[in-house]
Amino acid sequence: MTTHADSRTGSATTGAPPPASAPPADGRLVYDLSEGNAGMRSLLGGKGAGVAEMRRIGVPVPDGFTVTTAACVAAMRGGGTWPDGLWDEIQAHLDALERRTGRVLGAAERPLLVSVRSGAVFSMPGMMDTILNLGISEQSAAGLAAESGDPRFAWDSYRRFVQMYGEVVEGVPGQAFEDELTALKDRRGVRQDTDLTVDDLRELTATFRRVARESTGHDLPTEPREQLRRAVDAVFASWDSPRAQVYRRLNDIPDDLGTAVNVMQMVFGNKGGTSATGVCFTRNPATGTKERYGEFLLDAQGEDVVAGIRTPRRLPELETVLPEAYARLMSAMDRLERHYGDMQDIEFTVEDGTLYLLQVRTGKRTAAAALKVARDLVAEGLIDKEEALRRIDPAQLDQLLHPALDPDHTATPLTHGLNASPGAAVGRLVFDADTAAEQGAAGQAVVLVRWETTPDDIHGVAAAQGVLTAHGGMTSHAAVVARGMGKPCVAGAGDLRIDADARTLTIGGTVLTDADTVTLDGTTGAVYPGALPLVPPRVTDDFSTVLGWADDVRRLGVRANADTGADAVRARELGAEGVGLCRTEHMFMATDRLPVVRRMILADTAASRQAALDELLPVQQADFEEIFTAMTGLPVAVRLIDPPLHEFLPDVVEQSLLVQRLEAGVEAGVDDGAGELEPARALLSRITSMAEANPMLGTRGVRLTLLHPEIGVMQTRAIVRAALAVRARGLDPRVEIMVPLVGYAEELRRMREIVVATADEELAAAGVTDLAYRVGTMIELPRAALTAGEIAEHADFFSFGTNDLTQTTIGVSRDDAEGSFLAAYLEEGIVPADPFASLDADGVGELVRTGVERGLRTRPDLETGVCGEHGGDPASITLLDRIGVDYVSCSPYRVPVARLAAARARLDDAARDDA
Ligand code: PEP
Ligand code: MG
């Protein structure tokens, strides 16, 4: 199954596809690794399928088995009760593993120890739980010490198990263990865990068991199979942990998939100086550069590397310390990248010099890296261009279009950390994830600063502009999550002294608090005090190349919604093929123009109104000239004024207060009110008389212009004069005049008459006969979609305003949608997605389809487009491509997203037709 989630995270397992065997329909709930392959991802989870596939192609992995996602789903449905036979099946597979390894789980001599690791269908890094060293106990630790001749390793493994099991299965707060570990290191005067002696570790294990007992009121179970049963159950339960739920919501991963559980023989990275554990990528996930990229820690286990507890060493250093394992790893990396035809993210362990791979998955990457990797893989002949396009998540391109630090700045950094996720972030310091989530939701720009981030911080990372940590490397959780979300991140900035309780950050002699703003440069790793200037992003070579491929594939045109010359220039740079919506009223809102607009609205005589309009005309004309210039040779759809006029007037409450203040001043004799009170009262009475209970359903759009045709006349003149002026400079303006909020064909017929008469008058006055212009309408009301056949008689084109069409079809106020019941509806699953962000296919989508069909029946050459927010939303673009509109129009920065989404819509469609 490929879903939206896969494409969003860019983690689809694609490329040279491994044999895709559908899950056997034999009802089994557990599979040995030797029975799996990459095609069984939905049953075995990404990790289970990936490890099985590695085993299949001869990459060294530990032995084990996988409890399926189906088992987890059945347990969830049973309210935590396992499906019949599951435990027997697990035990049978454990028996077989014991036979194959010649070891017994938890035995006093040569014990088998296992890892119990979660692994969902879509990778959810760090969101669910893992337990290592299961099977270890007082007696088996002794056996392990004897067998390995390394009691330090045995006791280190035991204390880790108590910690993980206590935390994951018994719910003991992790901090309680960390506090004891820190206290012991302080007492011994050592910095690293690895500096503790065997006796220290024995003592620590006993302390951890005490901590667990005090927290839970009982001893941890010692029967190893019982431990295994409970560990599997805890991993099932971790699917529904709050952080996993947040992650799924952020990544559109369905809640009902469940996680698989992988039970594998332990291999140990903590067996001293010839053992290690690490994470590597076959290419650089931040930049996409083809280089071996990764980190490792000697004498360490499991999450040590990603948790950022010790700052790890860079992968190339492994060659010097463990050359043989390094060579094997390099060849496995190459092999896996070729096998999957994509950049891979790999976890490995070296036990006593022997390499094992524990996990392989498609590497999460920044948008810049996604483009570079795709381009390079095509150049290397590993994939074709279409496959490259399928690999890039359109929504992710947004990242590339965020501002970066102005390269000309002269600020001195406070400190440097690792450049873990690129881009610039400016925000006030926040010291915990909850506050970041709260303030971010309130629209404040914050930078989350943490000693290290854990998966529990995910909601804070999501709401922050960027993340800064004192500990952890490029593969630390903070870095991985930030890259996935496109958030700038500076990790492992070792100079930071963070006091989260006091909410202070000390760097050298500088103390910052939560009142201070910082700027992070995730591209270089620098941290600056204050808010530094940002500059618009640059279009790179990779970007142009890959989007060029998208242009070759897509059918849909892509225009931009642009109201200014600057927006139009930007949009064209980003590949817009015209302007699909120029909202002219935005030109009225500028502070220097508003007084004139108000005079126009409040005029009591036709002459004074005309005077104000005459003043506005050249101003509008100048704006249109800039846009026509930027878009020379490409169509520009200018929309006549749309919003209700009172939007340009002061708020009624504010005006009432002003009148009251002035009246009070007059009464108190402070102010004679001359010249002020009367106009204020007049304005108040005018505002009151114009007020409507539902202005969005009131006098706006074509209704307004039909009541005040002089406004439409002025706008038409400004548009045509601008086009003439631009043409006189040798450019090629392509004029489209668009009438908003039409519900009746008769409205458009009349409005068209006004527009055409005015435009022709202007052209005749200029003596120009060959400047073509087109007049069309927006389709924003259900009635317009349904009567599109009649409306098309007066329209050269339709542009579906799906913002209003959604509002009027569903009957939800678009302005209140975010804060309204919709949030609860989304949370409860009553509606599948926010209809203002992603087109409601069954309702609004059907109206668009109807409008297109009926319009084309009347006028086969009718051009159709969509200029609501949906025009930049990949899922909506897929639908609109199928409906058959000619183009979408979206904000300039969404243009690349739309270009790629339109290409992918074609590719998906072709794949559907082939299937
Ligand atoms: C729309 O309604 O979709 C539209 C583009 O117009 P506006 O958002 O300006 O109402
Ligand atoms: Mg509208």
XYZ file of N, CA and C and ligand atoms in Angstrom, residues 639 642 700 741 778 780 801 803-804 814, ligand 2:
31
model
N -9.025 40.501 -10.902
C -10.391 40.386 -10.388
C -10.912 41.755 -9.957
N -13.925 42.799 -4.677
C -14.746 41.723 -4.126
C -15.303 42.003 -2.732
N -21.152 42.006 -1.721
C -19.762 41.889 -2.153
C -19.737 41.329 -3.565
N -17.870 36.301 -7.426
C -19.093 35.949 -6.698
C -20.376 36.050 -7.523
N -15.519 34.233 -11.737
C -15.191 33.242 -10.726
C -16.434 32.419 -10.473
N -17.898 30.631 -7.495
C -17.650 30.578 -6.049
C -18.895 30.218 -5.259
N -13.313 29.754 -7.428
C -12.832 30.287 -6.153
C -13.243 29.301 -5.081
N -12.248 28.753 -2.187
C -12.370 29.188 -0.782
C -13.838 29.502 -0.494
N -14.398 30.391 -1.323
C -15.805 30.728 -1.129
C -16.705 29.549 -1.455
N -15.449 30.648 6.469
C -14.022 30.418 6.262
C -13.175 31.202 7.243
Mg -13.740 34.352 -3.212
